[in-house]
Coordinates of C-alpha atoms in Angstrom, one line a residue:
M141 CA -8.6 -9.6 -11.2
K142 CA -11.8 -7.5 -10.7
A143 CA -12.0 -3.7 -11.6
K144 CA -12.4 -1.5 -8.5
F145 CA -11.9 2.1 -9.6
T146 CA -14.5 3.6 -7.4
G147 CA -15.4 3.7 -3.7
H148 CA -13.3 6.4 -2.3
D149 CA -15.6 9.2 -3.6
T150 CA -12.5 10.9 -4.9
F151 CA -11.2 11.4 -1.3
P152 CA -7.5 10.6 -1.0
L153 CA -6.4 8.7 2.2
R154 CA -5.8 11.0 5.2
Y155 CA -4.0 10.9 8.4
G156 CA -6.2 9.3 11.0
W157 CA -8.6 7.6 8.9
L158 CA -7.2 3.9 9.2
F159 CA -7.2 4.5 13.0
K160 CA -10.6 5.9 12.9
A161 CA -11.8 2.8 11.0
V162 CA -10.2 0.4 13.4
N163 CA -11.3 2.3 16.5
H164 CA -14.9 2.3 15.2
L165 CA -15.2 -1.3 14.8
N166 CA -13.6 -1.9 18.0
S167 CA -16.0 0.3 19.7
N168 CA -18.9 -1.8 18.3
G169 CA -19.6 0.4 15.4
K170 CA -20.6 -0.8 12.1
F171 CA -20.0 0.2 8.3
S172 CA -23.0 -0.1 6.3
S173 CA -24.2 1.3 2.9
S174 CA -27.8 0.3 3.4
D175 CA -28.8 0.5 7.2
E176 CA -29.7 4.1 7.9
D177 CA -29.2 3.7 11.5
S178 CA -25.7 2.5 11.1
I179 CA -25.0 5.2 8.6
R180 CA -26.2 7.8 11.0
Q181 CA -24.3 6.3 13.9
S182 CA -21.0 6.4 11.8
I183 CA -21.5 9.9 10.8
V184 CA -21.8 10.8 14.6
E185 CA -18.9 8.6 15.8
L186 CA -16.4 9.3 13.0
G187 CA -17.3 13.0 13.0
V188 CA -17.5 13.2 9.1
G189 CA -20.1 13.5 6.5
K190 CA -21.6 10.5 4.7
N191 CA -19.4 10.4 1.7
M192 CA -16.3 10.7 3.9
V193 CA -17.5 7.8 6.1
K194 CA -17.6 5.7 2.7
A195 CA -14.0 6.8 1.9
I196 CA -12.7 5.8 5.4
Q197 CA -14.3 2.3 4.8
Y198 CA -12.9 2.1 1.4
W199 CA -9.3 2.8 2.3
A200 CA -9.3 0.7 5.4
E201 CA -10.6 -2.2 3.4
A202 CA -8.1 -1.5 0.6
S203 CA -5.2 -1.6 3.0
N204 CA -6.5 -4.7 4.5
V205 CA -6.7 -3.3 8.2
I206 CA -10.4 -4.3 8.2
H207 CA -12.2 -6.8 6.1
S208 CA -15.9 -7.9 5.3
E209 CA -17.4 -11.0 6.6
R210 CA -20.7 -12.8 5.5
S211 CA -23.1 -13.3 8.4
N212 CA -26.7 -14.1 8.3
N213 CA -27.0 -13.4 4.4
S214 CA -25.4 -9.9 5.1
F215 CA -21.9 -8.5 5.3
T216 CA -20.3 -7.1 8.6
H217 CA -17.0 -5.9 9.1
A218 CA -14.2 -6.9 11.4
V219 CA -10.8 -5.7 12.0
S220 CA -8.2 -7.8 10.4
Q221 CA -4.8 -9.1 11.9
N222 CA -3.0 -6.2 10.2
G223 CA -5.5 -3.7 11.6
E224 CA -4.9 -5.2 15.2
Y225 CA -1.2 -5.4 14.5
L226 CA -0.7 -1.7 13.9
F227 CA -3.7 0.0 15.3
G228 CA -4.6 -2.1 18.3
G229 CA -7.5 -4.4 19.4
E230 CA -9.6 -3.5 22.3
S231 CA -6.8 -1.5 23.6
L232 CA -4.9 1.0 21.8
E233 CA -1.8 -0.1 23.7
D234 CA -1.9 -3.3 21.7
G235 CA -1.3 -1.3 18.4
R236 CA 2.4 -1.0 17.4
D237 CA 1.9 2.5 15.9
P238 CA -1.8 3.5 15.8
Y239 CA -1.1 7.1 14.9
L240 CA 1.4 6.2 12.2
E241 CA 4.2 8.2 13.8
L242 CA 7.0 6.0 12.6
P243 CA 7.9 6.3 8.8
G244 CA 8.2 2.5 8.7
S245 CA 4.5 2.3 9.5
I246 CA 3.6 4.5 6.3
W247 CA 5.9 2.0 4.3
L248 CA 3.8 -0.9 5.7
V249 CA 0.4 0.8 5.0
H250 CA 1.9 1.4 1.4
F251 CA 2.7 -2.3 1.0
W252 CA -0.5 -3.6 2.4
L253 CA -2.4 -1.2 0.1
N254 CA -0.6 -2.6 -3.1
F255 CA 0.1 -6.3 -2.2
N256 CA -3.3 -7.4 -3.8
V257 CA -4.1 -9.1 -7.1
E258 CA -7.8 -9.5 -6.3
H259 CA -8.8 -6.0 -7.3
L260 CA -7.3 -3.6 -9.7
T261 CA -7.2 0.1 -8.8
A262 CA -5.3 3.0 -10.2
Y263 CA -2.5 2.8 -7.5
R264 CA -2.2 -0.9 -7.8
Y265 CA -1.9 -0.5 -11.6
F266 CA 0.9 2.1 -11.3
F267 CA 2.9 0.1 -8.8
N268 CA 2.4 -3.4 -10.1
F269 CA 2.1 -3.2 -13.9
A270 CA 3.0 0.3 -15.2
N271 CA 6.6 0.7 -16.6
V272 CA 7.1 4.5 -16.4
Q273 CA 9.3 6.8 -14.4
H274 CA 8.3 10.0 -16.0
F275 CA 4.8 10.3 -17.1
E276 CA 1.9 12.7 -18.1
K277 CA -1.3 12.2 -16.3
T278 CA -3.4 11.9 -19.5
K279 CA -1.2 9.2 -21.0
L280 CA -1.4 7.3 -17.7
I281 CA -5.1 7.4 -17.8
A282 CA -5.1 6.1 -21.3
D283 CA -2.5 3.3 -20.6
C284 CA -4.6 2.2 -17.4
F285 CA -7.6 2.1 -19.3
E286 CA -6.2 -0.1 -22.2
D287 CA -4.2 -2.3 -19.9
A288 CA -7.1 -2.8 -17.5
K289 CA -9.1 -4.4 -20.3
K290 CA -6.5 -7.1 -20.6
L291 CA -6.1 -7.5 -16.7
V292 CA -9.6 -7.5 -15.3
D293 CA -12.2 -10.0 -16.0
S294 CA -15.2 -7.9 -14.7
E295 CA -17.0 -4.9 -16.0
L296 CA -14.4 -2.0 -16.5
G297 CA -16.6 1.1 -16.8
N298 CA -15.7 4.1 -18.9
I299 CA -12.6 6.0 -18.9
S300 CA -13.8 8.9 -16.9
T301 CA -14.1 6.6 -13.9
I302 CA -10.5 5.6 -14.3
K303 CA -9.5 9.3 -14.7
K304 CA -11.2 10.1 -11.2
D305 CA -9.2 7.1 -9.8
I306 CA -6.2 8.3 -11.1
D307 CA -6.6 11.9 -9.9
C308 CA -7.3 10.3 -6.4
F309 CA -4.2 8.2 -6.6
L310 CA -2.1 11.2 -7.5
N311 CA -3.4 13.2 -4.9
T312 CA -2.8 10.5 -2.2
Y313 CA 0.8 9.9 -3.2
S314 CA 2.1 13.4 -4.3
K315 CA 2.4 16.7 -2.8
K316 CA 0.3 19.2 -4.8
L317 CA 2.1 22.1 -6.3
K318 CA 0.9 25.6 -6.7
A319 CA 2.4 28.5 -8.4
T320 CA 3.2 31.5 -6.3
P321 CA 1.6 35.0 -7.3
S322 CA 4.8 36.0 -8.9
K323 CA 4.7 32.8 -11.0
K324 CA 8.4 32.6 -10.7
S325 CA 8.4 29.8 -8.2
I326 CA 6.3 26.8 -7.2
N327 CA 5.5 25.9 -3.6
I328 CA 3.8 23.0 -1.9
D329 CA 0.1 23.4 -1.4
E330 CA -0.4 22.7 2.2
D331 CA -4.1 22.1 1.6
H332 CA -3.1 18.9 -0.4
F333 CA -0.6 17.7 2.2
I334 CA -3.0 15.5 3.9
S335 CA -2.1 11.9 3.0
P336 CA 0.5 10.0 4.9
L337 CA 1.5 8.2 1.6
S338 CA 2.6 11.5 0.2
E339 CA 5.5 11.4 2.8
L340 CA 7.2 8.5 1.1
N341 CA 8.0 10.8 -1.9
L342 CA 7.4 8.0 -4.4
I343 CA 5.7 10.3 -6.8
Q344 CA 6.6 14.0 -7.5
D345 CA 4.2 16.5 -8.9
N346 CA 6.3 18.4 -11.6
G347 CA 3.6 20.8 -12.6
G348 CA 1.5 21.0 -15.8
G349 CA 0.1 17.4 -15.4
F350 CA 3.6 15.8 -15.5
Y351 CA 5.0 13.7 -12.7
I352 CA 8.2 11.8 -11.8
S353 CA 8.5 8.5 -10.1
N354 CA 12.1 7.2 -10.2
L355 CA 13.3 3.9 -9.4
S356 CA 16.0 4.2 -6.7
E357 CA 17.8 2.7 -3.9
R358 CA 15.4 3.8 -1.1
P359 CA 17.7 4.0 1.8
E360 CA 14.9 5.6 3.8
L361 CA 13.0 2.2 3.6
P362 CA 13.5 0.3 6.9
I363 CA 15.2 -3.1 6.3
E364 CA 12.5 -4.6 8.8
I365 CA 9.7 -3.5 6.4
F366 CA 11.4 -4.7 3.3
T367 CA 12.2 -8.1 5.0
Y368 CA 8.6 -8.6 5.8
A369 CA 7.6 -7.7 2.3
L370 CA 10.0 -9.9 0.7
L371 CA 8.8 -12.9 3.0
E372 CA 5.2 -12.1 2.3
F373 CA 5.8 -12.0 -1.7
F374 CA 7.8 -15.3 -1.0
K375 CA 4.9 -17.0 0.2
T376 CA 2.7 -16.2 -2.9
E377 CA 5.6 -17.3 -5.2
T378 CA 6.1 -20.7 -3.6
V379 CA 3.2 -22.9 -3.1
D380 CA 5.4 -25.8 -2.4
S381 CA 6.6 -25.6 1.1
K382 CA 9.9 -27.4 0.0
V383 CA 10.9 -24.6 -2.2
S384 CA 13.4 -22.3 -0.7
T385 CA 14.5 -20.0 -3.4
V386 CA 13.0 -17.1 -5.3
D387 CA 14.5 -15.5 -8.5
F388 CA 16.0 -12.1 -8.0
D389 CA 14.3 -10.8 -11.2
S390 CA 10.9 -11.9 -9.8
L391 CA 11.6 -9.8 -6.6
L392 CA 12.5 -6.8 -9.0
S393 CA 9.7 -6.8 -11.4
K394 CA 6.9 -9.3 -10.7
P395 CA 3.5 -7.7 -9.7
C396 CA 3.3 -7.4 -5.9
S397 CA 6.9 -7.8 -5.5
P398 CA 8.9 -5.5 -3.0
G399 CA 10.8 -4.1 -6.1
R400 CA 7.7 -3.1 -7.8
I401 CA 5.9 -1.8 -4.8
F402 CA 8.7 0.1 -3.3
R403 CA 10.0 1.4 -6.7
L404 CA 13.6 0.0 -6.2
S405 CA 16.2 0.0 -8.8
E406 CA 18.1 -3.0 -9.7
S407 CA 21.0 -1.8 -7.8
G408 CA 18.6 -0.7 -4.9
L409 CA 17.2 -4.3 -4.5
G410 CA 20.6 -5.7 -4.6
Q411 CA 21.7 -3.3 -1.7
K412 CA 18.5 -4.2 0.2
L413 CA 19.4 -7.9 -0.1
D414 CA 22.9 -7.4 1.1
E415 CA 21.3 -5.6 4.1
V416 CA 18.8 -8.5 4.6
Q417 CA 21.6 -11.0 4.9
N418 CA 23.1 -9.2 7.8
F419 CA 19.7 -8.5 9.4
T420 CA 18.4 -12.0 9.3
D421 CA 21.9 -13.7 10.0
K422 CA 21.6 -15.0 6.8
N423 CA 18.4 -16.8 7.1
I424 CA 17.8 -14.9 4.0
S425 CA 20.8 -14.7 1.7
W426 CA 21.5 -14.4 -2.0
V427 CA 24.0 -15.2 -4.6
D428 CA 25.0 -13.2 -7.7
S429 CA 27.5 -15.1 -9.6
L430 CA 28.0 -16.3 -13.2
G431 CA 24.6 -14.9 -14.3
L432 CA 22.7 -16.6 -11.4
R433 CA 21.0 -14.4 -9.2
Q434 CA 18.8 -16.2 -6.6
V435 CA 17.6 -15.5 -3.0
N436 CA 17.5 -18.2 -0.4
V437 CA 14.9 -18.3 2.3
S438 CA 15.5 -20.6 5.5
D439 CA 12.6 -22.7 6.9
Y440 CA 12.9 -20.3 9.9
A441 CA 12.4 -17.1 7.8
K442 CA 9.5 -18.7 5.9
T443 CA 7.3 -18.7 9.0
N444 CA 8.6 -15.7 10.8
S445 CA 7.9 -12.6 8.7
T446 CA 6.1 -10.9 11.5
L447 CA 8.9 -11.6 14.0
Y448 CA 11.2 -9.6 11.7
L449 CA 8.7 -6.9 11.5
N450 CA 8.3 -6.8 15.3
Q451 CA 12.0 -5.8 15.4
Y452 CA 11.1 -2.4 14.0
Y453 CA 8.6 -1.7 16.7
G454 CA 10.9 -3.2 19.4
T455 CA 8.4 -6.0 20.5
K456 CA 9.1 -9.8 20.6
N457 CA 5.5 -11.1 20.7
D458 CA 3.8 -11.9 17.3

């Protein structure tokens, strides 16, 4: 993995940013860090400052809705298949949910953002490698710094860089609390209620630098999104196309697994797999007997993760 603890200029992901990025490229706009004309054009078209343009580009790349391509010894950006799927191609009508109005779309963006073993960030460290449910921010910063030394094979930078990335990650995923004037109660600070990912309630700010992120059953996670994530993970686990099983424990705790990314408890994963059996007409099934816990994936399911996802959006085309 390569370290990537910078790029967002400490701006958390905001509502509308991913759509802005995709729409900008679909309208023949460009993202560039060196071409002054392109930068000025992006500032005008996106209606934000230079640093925020960089942040929009960062989050769109991180969630894999846009990607960079090498062309004529330089890099250009294009809308990815994920970006076209959710936010649309040349027409917004092509996008399943360009304004993230459905809760499942936010779960999907969360999965795309963390389903990555190429670059290590604070949020990918937390969702894929950290083993905490109650934590203090200062301890998480120290743990991330020490573990990153073992996980990455590039220049890590100093701990202050990781601290800024942890701050941005927590502001992206949790609703900021503030004390009322009476100091007898704590309310949500609406100024920080700006990130769609905070809606998932995966991390709660407990005040005083302490946070909670319990493993749970996640009944609010749509089964279509979970099924898609399971199949995408299955592809990475089984290089041999003849393999049709994946271990329950791998689904629960391996980096980039749905259990990890969605913060599922052991019983929660079992319940989701029970739902998946019914949802897929047993094209995905599992056994839990005599110490054997294994998930079976049919040949049909292996190649149709997007078709299952389409059922959430009520579409049949892939």
